[in-house]
Short mmCIF file of C-alpha atoms in Angstrom, two decimals:
data_model
loop_
_atom_site.label_atom_id
_atom_site.label_comp_id
_atom_site.label_asym_id
_atom_site.label_seq_id
_atom_site.Cartn_x
_atom_site.Cartn_y
_atom_site.Cartn_z
CA MET G 1 232.99 104.67 158.03
CA LYS G 2 230.17 106.34 156.21
CA LYS G 3 229.98 103.38 153.88
CA SER G 4 229.51 100.96 156.75
CA TYR G 5 226.72 103.04 158.25
CA SER G 6 225.01 103.50 154.93
CA THR G 7 225.24 99.81 154.06
CA GLU G 8 223.85 98.86 157.46
CA THR G 9 220.97 101.28 157.15
CA ASP G 10 220.30 100.09 153.60
CA GLN G 11 220.17 96.51 154.81
CA ILE G 12 217.80 97.48 157.63
CA TRP G 13 215.49 99.34 155.24
CA GLU G 14 215.48 96.40 152.85
CA SER G 15 214.56 94.01 155.65
CA ILE G 16 211.79 96.35 156.79
CA GLU G 17 210.40 96.56 153.26
CA GLY G 18 210.17 92.78 153.12
CA MET G 19 208.08 92.58 156.29
CA GLU G 20 204.44 91.62 156.14
CA ARG G 21 201.66 92.76 158.40
CA ALA G 22 201.20 90.57 161.45
CA THR G 23 197.86 88.80 161.74
CA PRO G 24 196.38 88.73 165.25
CA SER G 25 194.89 85.62 166.78
CA PRO G 26 191.10 85.28 166.45
CA PHE G 27 190.54 85.97 170.16
CA PHE G 28 192.77 89.07 170.23
CA TYR G 29 189.94 91.56 169.71
CA ALA G 30 187.72 89.84 172.28
CA LYS G 31 190.52 89.97 174.86
CA LEU G 32 191.22 93.59 174.00
CA LEU G 33 187.56 94.59 174.39
CA HIS G 34 187.35 92.73 177.71
CA LYS G 35 190.42 94.56 179.04
CA MET G 36 189.07 97.92 177.91
CA GLN G 37 185.72 97.29 179.60
CA SER G 38 187.37 96.18 182.84
CA VAL G 39 189.51 99.34 182.87
CA GLN G 40 186.40 101.47 182.38
CA ALA G 41 184.64 99.66 185.23
CA GLU G 42 187.64 100.24 187.50
CA GLN G 43 187.64 103.92 186.62
CA LYS G 44 183.95 104.19 187.58
CA GLU G 45 184.61 102.43 190.87
CA SER G 46 187.60 104.63 191.59
CA PHE G 47 185.49 107.73 190.88
CA LEU G 48 183.01 106.69 193.59
CA SER G 49 185.75 105.59 195.95
CA GLN G 50 187.24 109.09 195.79
CA PHE G 51 184.16 110.44 197.57
CA LYS G 52 183.87 107.67 200.17
CA PRO G 53 186.33 109.21 202.67
CA ILE G 54 184.63 112.58 202.35
CA LEU G 55 181.20 111.02 202.92
CA VAL G 56 182.42 109.07 205.94
CA ILE G 57 183.96 112.19 207.48
CA ALA G 58 180.81 114.22 206.80
CA VAL G 59 178.49 111.61 208.32
CA LEU G 60 180.67 111.14 211.39
CA SER G 61 180.97 114.88 211.97
CA MET G 62 177.19 115.28 211.66
CA MET G 63 176.67 112.50 214.21
CA VAL G 64 179.15 114.09 216.63
CA LEU G 65 177.56 117.52 216.25
CA THR G 66 174.09 116.05 216.78
CA ASN G 67 175.24 114.28 219.94
CA ILE G 68 176.86 117.44 221.28
CA GLY G 69 173.68 119.42 220.57
CA LEU G 70 171.51 116.85 222.30
CA LEU G 71 173.79 116.76 225.33
CA LEU G 72 173.77 120.54 225.65
CA ASN G 73 169.99 120.65 225.26
CA GLN G 74 169.55 117.90 227.85
CA SER G 75 171.84 119.62 230.34
CA LYS G 76 169.91 122.90 229.90
CA LYS G 77 166.63 121.11 230.58
CA ALA G 78 168.11 119.37 233.61
CA THR G 79 169.35 122.65 235.13
CA GLN G 80 165.99 124.29 234.42
CA SER G 81 164.09 121.44 236.06
CA ILE G 82 166.39 121.52 239.09
CA ALA G 83 165.88 125.27 239.44
CA ALA G 84 162.12 124.89 239.03
CA SER G 85 161.88 122.03 241.51
CA SER G 86 163.90 123.90 244.12
CA SER G 87 161.49 126.85 243.98
CA GLN G 88 158.38 124.65 244.07
CA THR G 89 157.43 121.97 246.52
CA SER G 90 158.02 118.42 245.45
CA PRO G 91 155.09 116.00 245.02
CA VAL G 92 156.23 114.06 248.10
CA GLN G 93 156.02 117.21 250.21
CA VAL G 94 152.58 118.03 248.83
CA PHE G 95 151.40 114.50 249.63
CA SER G 96 152.80 114.62 253.18
CA GLU G 97 151.22 118.01 253.83
CA GLU G 98 147.86 116.88 252.51
CA TYR G 99 147.71 113.87 254.81
CA ASN G 100 149.38 115.61 257.73
CA LEU G 101 152.32 113.26 257.67
CA ASN G 102 154.83 115.97 258.33
CA ASN G 103 153.52 116.73 261.81
CA THR G 104 155.08 114.86 264.66
CA ILE G 105 153.11 113.78 267.66
CA ASP G 106 154.60 114.47 271.05
CA PHE G 107 153.62 112.27 273.98
#
């Protein structure tokens, strides 16, 4: 059995020794460079695309927080103006008092 293995390996080694180096086609290196450049471009795009979800979430959360802040500020101003207008006379009342429109005439 050892002889059969050794003869087979010897034959394989002899066939390997007789091999010549393969010559690539003339466009092989151009194709290889093109593939390498496209992979590098994809890696750059994927690097930026990793941050896109984070940026979208950050922008949306800032917009929501801004809207909430504006709504709260507007509601505070509305309650303050209602409280101020209830303690003061309205412009319509001032106008009616100035022209004596609030007095009724009895016949």
